[in-house]
mmCIF file of C-alpha atoms in Angstrom:
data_model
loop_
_atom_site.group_PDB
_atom_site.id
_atom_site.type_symbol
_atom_site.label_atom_id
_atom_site.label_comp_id
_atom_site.label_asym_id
_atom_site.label_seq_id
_atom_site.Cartn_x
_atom_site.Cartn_y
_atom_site.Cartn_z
ATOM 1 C CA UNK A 1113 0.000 0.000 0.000
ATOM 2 C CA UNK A 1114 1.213 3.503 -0.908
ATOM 3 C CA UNK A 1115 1.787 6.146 1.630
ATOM 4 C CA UNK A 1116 1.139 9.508 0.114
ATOM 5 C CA UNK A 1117 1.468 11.582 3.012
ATOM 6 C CA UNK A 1118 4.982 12.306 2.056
ATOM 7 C CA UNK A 1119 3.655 13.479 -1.198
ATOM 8 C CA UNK A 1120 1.734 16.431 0.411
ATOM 9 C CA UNK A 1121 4.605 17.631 2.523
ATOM 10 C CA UNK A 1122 6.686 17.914 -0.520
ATOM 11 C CA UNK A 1123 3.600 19.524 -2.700
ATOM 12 C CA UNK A 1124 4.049 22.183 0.275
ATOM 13 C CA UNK A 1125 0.068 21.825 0.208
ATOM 14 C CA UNK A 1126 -0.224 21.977 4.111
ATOM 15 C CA UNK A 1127 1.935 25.632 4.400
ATOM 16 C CA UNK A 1128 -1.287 27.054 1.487
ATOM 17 C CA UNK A 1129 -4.674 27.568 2.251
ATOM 18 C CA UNK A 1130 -7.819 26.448 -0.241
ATOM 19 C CA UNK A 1131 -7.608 28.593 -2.725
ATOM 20 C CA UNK A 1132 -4.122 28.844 -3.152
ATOM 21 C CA UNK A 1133 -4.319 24.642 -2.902
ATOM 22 C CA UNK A 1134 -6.733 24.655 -5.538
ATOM 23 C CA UNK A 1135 -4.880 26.708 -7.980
ATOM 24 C CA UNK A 1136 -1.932 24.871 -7.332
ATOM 25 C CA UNK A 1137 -3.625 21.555 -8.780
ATOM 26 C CA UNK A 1138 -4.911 23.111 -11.588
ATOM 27 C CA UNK A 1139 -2.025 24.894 -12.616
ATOM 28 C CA UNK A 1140 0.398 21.992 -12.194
ATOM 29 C CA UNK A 1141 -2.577 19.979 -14.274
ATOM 30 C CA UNK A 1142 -2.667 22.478 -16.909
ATOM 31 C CA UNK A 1143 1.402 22.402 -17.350
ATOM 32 C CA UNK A 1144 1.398 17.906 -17.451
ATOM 33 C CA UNK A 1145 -1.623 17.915 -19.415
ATOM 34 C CA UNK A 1146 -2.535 21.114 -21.505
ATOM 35 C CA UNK A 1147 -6.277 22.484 -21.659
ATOM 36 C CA UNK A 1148 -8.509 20.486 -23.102
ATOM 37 C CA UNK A 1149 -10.375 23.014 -25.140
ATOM 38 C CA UNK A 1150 -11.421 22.931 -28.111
ATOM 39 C CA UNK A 1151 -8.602 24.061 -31.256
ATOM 40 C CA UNK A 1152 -9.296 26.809 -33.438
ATOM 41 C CA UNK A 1153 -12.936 26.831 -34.653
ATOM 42 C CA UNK A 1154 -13.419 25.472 -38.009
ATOM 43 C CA UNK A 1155 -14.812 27.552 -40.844
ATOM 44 C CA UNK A 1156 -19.004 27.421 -40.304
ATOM 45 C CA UNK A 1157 -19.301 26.533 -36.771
ATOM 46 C CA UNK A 1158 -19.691 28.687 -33.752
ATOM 47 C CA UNK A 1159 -17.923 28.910 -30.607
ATOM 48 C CA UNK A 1160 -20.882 27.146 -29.024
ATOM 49 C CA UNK A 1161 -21.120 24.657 -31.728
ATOM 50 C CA UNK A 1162 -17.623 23.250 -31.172
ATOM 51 C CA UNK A 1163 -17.394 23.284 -27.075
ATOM 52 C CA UNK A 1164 -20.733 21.597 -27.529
ATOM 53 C CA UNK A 1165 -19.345 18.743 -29.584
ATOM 54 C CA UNK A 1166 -16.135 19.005 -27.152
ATOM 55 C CA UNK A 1167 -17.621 19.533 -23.789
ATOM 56 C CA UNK A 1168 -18.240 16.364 -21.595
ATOM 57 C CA UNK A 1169 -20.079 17.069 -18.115
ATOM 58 C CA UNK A 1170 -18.898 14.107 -16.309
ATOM 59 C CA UNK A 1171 -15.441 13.227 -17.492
ATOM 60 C CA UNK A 1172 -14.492 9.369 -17.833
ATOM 61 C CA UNK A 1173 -11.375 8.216 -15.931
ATOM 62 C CA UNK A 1174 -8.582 6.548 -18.281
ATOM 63 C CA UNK A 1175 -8.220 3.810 -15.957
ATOM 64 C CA UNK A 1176 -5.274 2.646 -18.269
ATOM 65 C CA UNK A 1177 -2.990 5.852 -17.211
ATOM 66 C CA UNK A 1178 -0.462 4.158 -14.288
ATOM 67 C CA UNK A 1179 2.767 5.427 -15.587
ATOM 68 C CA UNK A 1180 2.646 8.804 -14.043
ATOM 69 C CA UNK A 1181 4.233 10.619 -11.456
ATOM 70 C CA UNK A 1182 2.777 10.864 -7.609
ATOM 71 C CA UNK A 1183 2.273 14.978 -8.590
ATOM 72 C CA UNK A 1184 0.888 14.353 -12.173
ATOM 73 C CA UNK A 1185 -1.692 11.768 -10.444
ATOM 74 C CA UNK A 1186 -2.274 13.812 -7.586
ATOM 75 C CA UNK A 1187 -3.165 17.262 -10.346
ATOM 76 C CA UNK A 1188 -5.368 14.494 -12.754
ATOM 77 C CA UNK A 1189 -7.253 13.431 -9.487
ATOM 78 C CA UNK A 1190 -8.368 16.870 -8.206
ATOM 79 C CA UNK A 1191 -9.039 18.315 -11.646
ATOM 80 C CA UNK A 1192 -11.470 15.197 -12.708
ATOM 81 C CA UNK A 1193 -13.106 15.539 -9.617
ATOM 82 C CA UNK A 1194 -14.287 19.170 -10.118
ATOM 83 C CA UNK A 1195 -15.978 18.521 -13.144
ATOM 84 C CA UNK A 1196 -18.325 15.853 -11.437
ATOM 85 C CA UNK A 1197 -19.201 17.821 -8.358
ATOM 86 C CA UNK A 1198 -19.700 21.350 -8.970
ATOM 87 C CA UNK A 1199 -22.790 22.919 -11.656
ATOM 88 C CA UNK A 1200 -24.089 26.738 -12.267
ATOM 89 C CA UNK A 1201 -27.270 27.816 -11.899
ATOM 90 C CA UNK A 1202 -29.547 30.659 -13.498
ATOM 91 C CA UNK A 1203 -31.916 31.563 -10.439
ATOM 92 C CA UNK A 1204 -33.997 34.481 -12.722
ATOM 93 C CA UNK A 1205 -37.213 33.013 -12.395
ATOM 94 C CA UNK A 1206 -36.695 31.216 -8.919
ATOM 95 C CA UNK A 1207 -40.311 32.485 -8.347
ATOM 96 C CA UNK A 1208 -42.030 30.397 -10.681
ATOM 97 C CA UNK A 1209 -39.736 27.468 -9.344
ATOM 98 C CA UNK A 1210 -37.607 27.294 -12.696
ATOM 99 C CA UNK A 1211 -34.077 26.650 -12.036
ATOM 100 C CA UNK A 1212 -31.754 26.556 -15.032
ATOM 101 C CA UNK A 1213 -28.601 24.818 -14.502
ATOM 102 C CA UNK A 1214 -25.110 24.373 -16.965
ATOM 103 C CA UNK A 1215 -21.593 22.646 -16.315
ATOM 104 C CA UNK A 1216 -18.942 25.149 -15.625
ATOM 105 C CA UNK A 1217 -17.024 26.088 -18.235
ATOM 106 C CA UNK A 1218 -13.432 25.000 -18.433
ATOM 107 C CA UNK A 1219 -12.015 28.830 -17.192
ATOM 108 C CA UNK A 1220 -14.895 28.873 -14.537
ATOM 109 C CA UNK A 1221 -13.136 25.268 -13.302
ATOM 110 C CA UNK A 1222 -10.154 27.086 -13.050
ATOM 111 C CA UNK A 1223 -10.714 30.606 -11.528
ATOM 112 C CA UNK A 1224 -13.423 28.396 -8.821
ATOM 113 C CA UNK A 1225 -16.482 29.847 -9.895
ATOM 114 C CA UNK A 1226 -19.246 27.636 -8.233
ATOM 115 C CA UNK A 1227 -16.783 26.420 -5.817
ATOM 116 C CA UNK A 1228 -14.798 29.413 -3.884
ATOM 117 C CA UNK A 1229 -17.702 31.800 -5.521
ATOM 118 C CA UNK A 1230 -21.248 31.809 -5.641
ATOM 119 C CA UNK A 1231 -22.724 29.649 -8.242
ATOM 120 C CA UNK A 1232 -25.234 31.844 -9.325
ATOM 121 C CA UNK A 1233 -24.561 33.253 -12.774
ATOM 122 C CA UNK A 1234 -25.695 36.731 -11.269
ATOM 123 C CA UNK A 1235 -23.684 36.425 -8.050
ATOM 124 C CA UNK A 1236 -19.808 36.733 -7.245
ATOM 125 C CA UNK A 1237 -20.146 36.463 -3.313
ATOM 126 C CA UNK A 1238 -17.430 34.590 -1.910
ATOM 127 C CA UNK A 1239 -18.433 34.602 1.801
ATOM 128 C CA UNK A 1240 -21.055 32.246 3.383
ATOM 129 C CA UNK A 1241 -21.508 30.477 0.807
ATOM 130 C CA UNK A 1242 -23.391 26.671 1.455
ATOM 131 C CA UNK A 1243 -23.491 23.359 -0.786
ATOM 132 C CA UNK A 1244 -26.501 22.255 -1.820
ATOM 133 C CA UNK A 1245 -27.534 18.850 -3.518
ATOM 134 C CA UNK A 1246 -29.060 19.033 -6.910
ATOM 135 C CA UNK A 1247 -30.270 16.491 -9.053
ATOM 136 C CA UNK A 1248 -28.994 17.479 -12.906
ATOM 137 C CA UNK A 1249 -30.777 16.308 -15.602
ATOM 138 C CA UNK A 1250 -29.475 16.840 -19.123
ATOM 139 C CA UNK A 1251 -28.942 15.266 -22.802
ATOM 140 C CA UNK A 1252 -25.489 14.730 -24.132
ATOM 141 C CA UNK A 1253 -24.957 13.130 -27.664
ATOM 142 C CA UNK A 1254 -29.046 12.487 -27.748
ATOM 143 C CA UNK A 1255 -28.744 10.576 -24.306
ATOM 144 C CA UNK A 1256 -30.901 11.962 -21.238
ATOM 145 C CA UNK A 1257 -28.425 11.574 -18.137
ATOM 146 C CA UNK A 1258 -28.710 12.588 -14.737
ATOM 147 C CA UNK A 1259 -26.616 13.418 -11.901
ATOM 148 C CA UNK A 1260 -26.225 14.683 -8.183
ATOM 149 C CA UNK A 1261 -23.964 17.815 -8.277
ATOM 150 C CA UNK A 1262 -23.265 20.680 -5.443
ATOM 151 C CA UNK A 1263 -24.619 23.700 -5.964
ATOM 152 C CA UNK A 1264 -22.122 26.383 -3.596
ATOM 153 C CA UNK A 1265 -24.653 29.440 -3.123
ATOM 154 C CA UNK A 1266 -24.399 32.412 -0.892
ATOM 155 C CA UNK A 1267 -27.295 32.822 1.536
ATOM 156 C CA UNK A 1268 -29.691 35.343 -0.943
ATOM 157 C CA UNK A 1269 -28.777 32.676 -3.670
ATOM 158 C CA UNK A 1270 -29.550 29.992 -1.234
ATOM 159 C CA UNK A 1271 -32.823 31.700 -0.165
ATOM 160 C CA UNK A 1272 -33.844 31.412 -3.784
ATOM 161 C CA UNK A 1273 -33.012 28.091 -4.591
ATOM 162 C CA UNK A 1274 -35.266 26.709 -2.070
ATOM 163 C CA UNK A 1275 -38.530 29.312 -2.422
ATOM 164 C CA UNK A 1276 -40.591 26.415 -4.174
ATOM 165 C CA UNK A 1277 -38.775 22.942 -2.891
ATOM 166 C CA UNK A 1278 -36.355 22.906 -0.253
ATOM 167 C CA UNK A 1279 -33.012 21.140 -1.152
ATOM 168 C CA UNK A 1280 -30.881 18.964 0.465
ATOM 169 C CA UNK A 1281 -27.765 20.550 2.332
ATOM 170 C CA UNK A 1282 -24.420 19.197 0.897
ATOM 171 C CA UNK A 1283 -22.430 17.384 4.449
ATOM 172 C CA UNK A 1284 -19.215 16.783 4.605
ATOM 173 C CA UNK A 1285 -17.819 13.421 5.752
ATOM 174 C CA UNK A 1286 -15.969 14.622 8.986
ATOM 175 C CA UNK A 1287 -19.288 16.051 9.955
ATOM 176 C CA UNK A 1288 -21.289 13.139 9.341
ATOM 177 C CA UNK A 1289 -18.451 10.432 11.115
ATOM 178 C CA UNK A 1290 -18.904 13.201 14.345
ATOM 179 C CA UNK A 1291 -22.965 12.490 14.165
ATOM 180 C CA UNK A 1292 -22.098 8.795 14.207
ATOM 181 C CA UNK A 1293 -20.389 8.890 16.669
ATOM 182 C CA UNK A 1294 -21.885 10.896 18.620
ATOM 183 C CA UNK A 1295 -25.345 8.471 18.476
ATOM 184 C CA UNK A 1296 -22.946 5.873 19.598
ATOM 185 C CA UNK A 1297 -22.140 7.389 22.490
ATOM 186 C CA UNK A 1298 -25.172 7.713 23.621
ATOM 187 C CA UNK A 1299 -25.913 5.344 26.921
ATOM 188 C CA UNK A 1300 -29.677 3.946 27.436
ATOM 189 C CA UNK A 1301 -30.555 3.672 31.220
ATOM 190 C CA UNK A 1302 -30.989 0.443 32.185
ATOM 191 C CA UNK A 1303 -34.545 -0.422 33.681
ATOM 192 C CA UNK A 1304 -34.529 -1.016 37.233
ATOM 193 C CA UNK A 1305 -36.018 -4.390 37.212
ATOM 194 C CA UNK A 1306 -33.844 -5.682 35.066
ATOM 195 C CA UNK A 1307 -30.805 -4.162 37.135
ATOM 196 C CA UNK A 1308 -32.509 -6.571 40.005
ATOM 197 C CA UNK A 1309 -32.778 -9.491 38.195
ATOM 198 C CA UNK A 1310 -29.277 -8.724 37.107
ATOM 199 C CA UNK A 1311 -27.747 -8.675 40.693
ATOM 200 C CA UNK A 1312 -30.185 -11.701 41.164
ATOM 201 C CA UNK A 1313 -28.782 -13.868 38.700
ATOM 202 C CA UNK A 1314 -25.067 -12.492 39.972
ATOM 203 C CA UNK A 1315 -25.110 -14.007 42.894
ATOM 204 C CA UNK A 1316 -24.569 -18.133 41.891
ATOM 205 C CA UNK A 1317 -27.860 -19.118 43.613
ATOM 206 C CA UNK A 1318 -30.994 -19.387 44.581
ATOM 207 C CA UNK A 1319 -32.672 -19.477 48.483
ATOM 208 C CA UNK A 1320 -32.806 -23.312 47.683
ATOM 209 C CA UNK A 1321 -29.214 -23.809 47.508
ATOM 210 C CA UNK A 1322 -29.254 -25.073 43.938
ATOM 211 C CA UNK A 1323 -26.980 -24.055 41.494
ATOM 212 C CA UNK A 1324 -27.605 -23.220 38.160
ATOM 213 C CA UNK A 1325 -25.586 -21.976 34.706
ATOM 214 C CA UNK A 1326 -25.470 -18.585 33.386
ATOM 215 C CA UNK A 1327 -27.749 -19.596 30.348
ATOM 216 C CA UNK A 1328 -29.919 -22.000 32.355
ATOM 217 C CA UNK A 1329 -30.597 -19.300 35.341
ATOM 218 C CA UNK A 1330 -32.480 -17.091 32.831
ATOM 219 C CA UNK A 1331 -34.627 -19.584 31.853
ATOM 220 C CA UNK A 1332 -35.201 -20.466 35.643
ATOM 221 C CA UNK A 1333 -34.380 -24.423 35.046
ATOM 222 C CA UNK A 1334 -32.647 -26.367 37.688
ATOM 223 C CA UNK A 1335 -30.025 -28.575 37.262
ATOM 224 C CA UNK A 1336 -28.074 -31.428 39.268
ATOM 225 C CA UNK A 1337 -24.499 -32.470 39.156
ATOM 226 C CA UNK A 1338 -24.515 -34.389 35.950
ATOM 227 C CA UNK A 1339 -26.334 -31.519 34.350
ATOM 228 C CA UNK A 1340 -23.892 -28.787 35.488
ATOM 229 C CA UNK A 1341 -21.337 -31.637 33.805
ATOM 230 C CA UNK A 1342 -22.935 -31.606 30.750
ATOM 231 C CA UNK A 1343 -23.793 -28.333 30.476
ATOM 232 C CA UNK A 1344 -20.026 -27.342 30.532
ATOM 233 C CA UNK A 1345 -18.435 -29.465 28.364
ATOM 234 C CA UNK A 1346 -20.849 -28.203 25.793
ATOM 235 C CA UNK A 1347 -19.848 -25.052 26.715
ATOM 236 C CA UNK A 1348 -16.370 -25.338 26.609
ATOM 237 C CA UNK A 1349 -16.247 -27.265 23.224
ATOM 238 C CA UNK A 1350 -18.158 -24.407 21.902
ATOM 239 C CA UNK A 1351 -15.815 -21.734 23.460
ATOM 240 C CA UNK A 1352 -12.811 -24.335 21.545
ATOM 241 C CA UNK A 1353 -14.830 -23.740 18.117
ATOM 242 C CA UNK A 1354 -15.127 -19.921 18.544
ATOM 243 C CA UNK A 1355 -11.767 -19.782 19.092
ATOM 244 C CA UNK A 1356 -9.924 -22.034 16.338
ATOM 245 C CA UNK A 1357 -12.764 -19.877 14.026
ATOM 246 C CA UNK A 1358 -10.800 -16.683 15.066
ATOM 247 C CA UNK A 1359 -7.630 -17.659 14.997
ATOM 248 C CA UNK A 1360 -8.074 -19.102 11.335
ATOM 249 C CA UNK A 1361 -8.881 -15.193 10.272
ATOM 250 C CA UNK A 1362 -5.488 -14.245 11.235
ATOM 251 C CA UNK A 1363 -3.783 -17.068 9.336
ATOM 252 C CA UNK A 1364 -5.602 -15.832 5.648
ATOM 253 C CA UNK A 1365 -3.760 -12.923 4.282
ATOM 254 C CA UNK A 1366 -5.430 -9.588 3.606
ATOM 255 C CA UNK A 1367 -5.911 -8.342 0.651
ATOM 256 C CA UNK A 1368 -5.427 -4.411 -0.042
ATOM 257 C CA UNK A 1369 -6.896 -2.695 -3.102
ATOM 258 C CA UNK A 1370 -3.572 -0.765 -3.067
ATOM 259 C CA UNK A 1371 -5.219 1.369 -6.157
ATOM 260 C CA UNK A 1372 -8.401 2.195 -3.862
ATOM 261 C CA UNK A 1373 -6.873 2.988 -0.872
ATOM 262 C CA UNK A 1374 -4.524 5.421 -2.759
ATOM 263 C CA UNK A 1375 -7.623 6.853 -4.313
ATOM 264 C CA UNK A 1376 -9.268 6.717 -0.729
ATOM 265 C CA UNK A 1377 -6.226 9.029 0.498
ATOM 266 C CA UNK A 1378 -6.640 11.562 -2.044
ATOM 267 C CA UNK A 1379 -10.300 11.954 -1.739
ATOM 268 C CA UNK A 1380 -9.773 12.289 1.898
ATOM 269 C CA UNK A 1381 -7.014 14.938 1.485
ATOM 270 C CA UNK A 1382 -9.094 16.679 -1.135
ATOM 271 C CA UNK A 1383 -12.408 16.786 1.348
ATOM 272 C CA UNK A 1384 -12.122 20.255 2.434
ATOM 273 C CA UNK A 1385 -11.614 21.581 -1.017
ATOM 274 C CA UNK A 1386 -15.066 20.150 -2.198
ATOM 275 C CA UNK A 1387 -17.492 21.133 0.352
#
């Protein structure tokens, strides 16, 4: 398994805040890889007509790119992810609950408009701005597709957004493994009967002087000596089987997704720049 925390020490990424981190991925992207828009328009077709033919919304990995460097992969990573979690939105007629939504253009990708700026083609706030979860339909190359993208609004934009149907706020994933855990913290009082029968049970006996098992006092049966015999050996032979069971998952070796958890890594490091 690859350890890439070395690689973002030397990418000087934790000395830059998310801006400057986000510019810094794109621009090293843009020098390993070029643009990828369109060449020179052709003689009879538009501007539109060629980024149109060019434009993909939600880019396809190459899966079949392994032989680059840790800073190429880490540049290809980020940039592919922007253009599969960030849209723009026309909010004109927000009244009549009509909300017209695009993919950012390749130069919006790159200056962070829809991410570090409103997302409102009217709107360059850059403070308070919230994520919100959008379902995008659209047609690309005569096929109807759809897809959950953020929407990063500033509160009038947000306000807006949600006057007809109220949207789903964007988490992120360190605030939603601090819910979890804080459910799981969360003790239930025992009832006070049961805390009797508890201390009851505790105690080995009964008034009658018989002894019973563990599993065998809850039912309330009695048992005599051969019983109590029994009742252990069956016990400890299934305390054996438990046991050889466990051990036998330490003697299979693991198996790590080496390319995952690499992936895994990134995502994780890149979690704060796509809130």
């Amino acid at each position: 398994m690859y350890n890439v925390s070395w690689i973002f020490d030397t990418y000087e990424a934790c000395l830059l805040g998310q801006y400057s981190r986000h510019k810094r991925f794109v621009r090293d992207y843009i020098r390993f890889y070029g643009t990828s828009q369109p060449e020179t328009a052709r003689v009879g077709k538009t501007e539109l007509d060629i980024l149109q033919e060019n434009h993909r919304f939600v880019r396809e990995v190459d899966e079949n790119d392994t032989e680059i460097s840790w800073e190429q992969r880490i540049a290809k990573r980020y940039y592919e992810k922007l253009f599969k979690e960030y849209a723009i939105c026309e909010l004109k007629r927000y009244k009549e609950g009509k909300i017209a939504m695009r993919w950012r253009t390749e130069n919006e990708v790159v200056v962070g408009k829809g991410q570090f700026e409103c997302g409102s083609t009217r709107c360059n706030q850059k403070e308070g701005l919230k994520s919100w979860e959008v379902n995008f339909g659209y047609v690309e190359d005569g096929e109807k597709k759809n897809e959950l993208v953020k929407l990063r609004l500033c509160p009038d934009c947000s306000y807006k957004l949600n006057y007809k149907t109220q949207k789903r706020q964007a988490k992120s994933q360190k605030v939603g493994r601090k819910d979890k855990r804080s459910q799981s913290d969360v003790v239930t009082e025992e009832p006070a009967e049961n805390k009797s029968k508890r201390r009851k049970y505790s105690s080995g006996g009964h008034e009658d002087g018989s002894v019973e098992g563990s599993n065998y006092c809850s039912l309330g049966v009695k048992m005599n000596g051969t019983d109590i015999v029994t009742f252990l050996e069956e016990t400890a032979s299934q305390a054996k089987g438990k046991s050889e069971k466990a051990a036998s998952v330490w003697k299979t070796p693991i198996k790590i997704d080496e390319e995952k958890t690499t992936n895994e890594q990134l995502d994780s490091y890149f979690a704060d720049l796509l809130q």
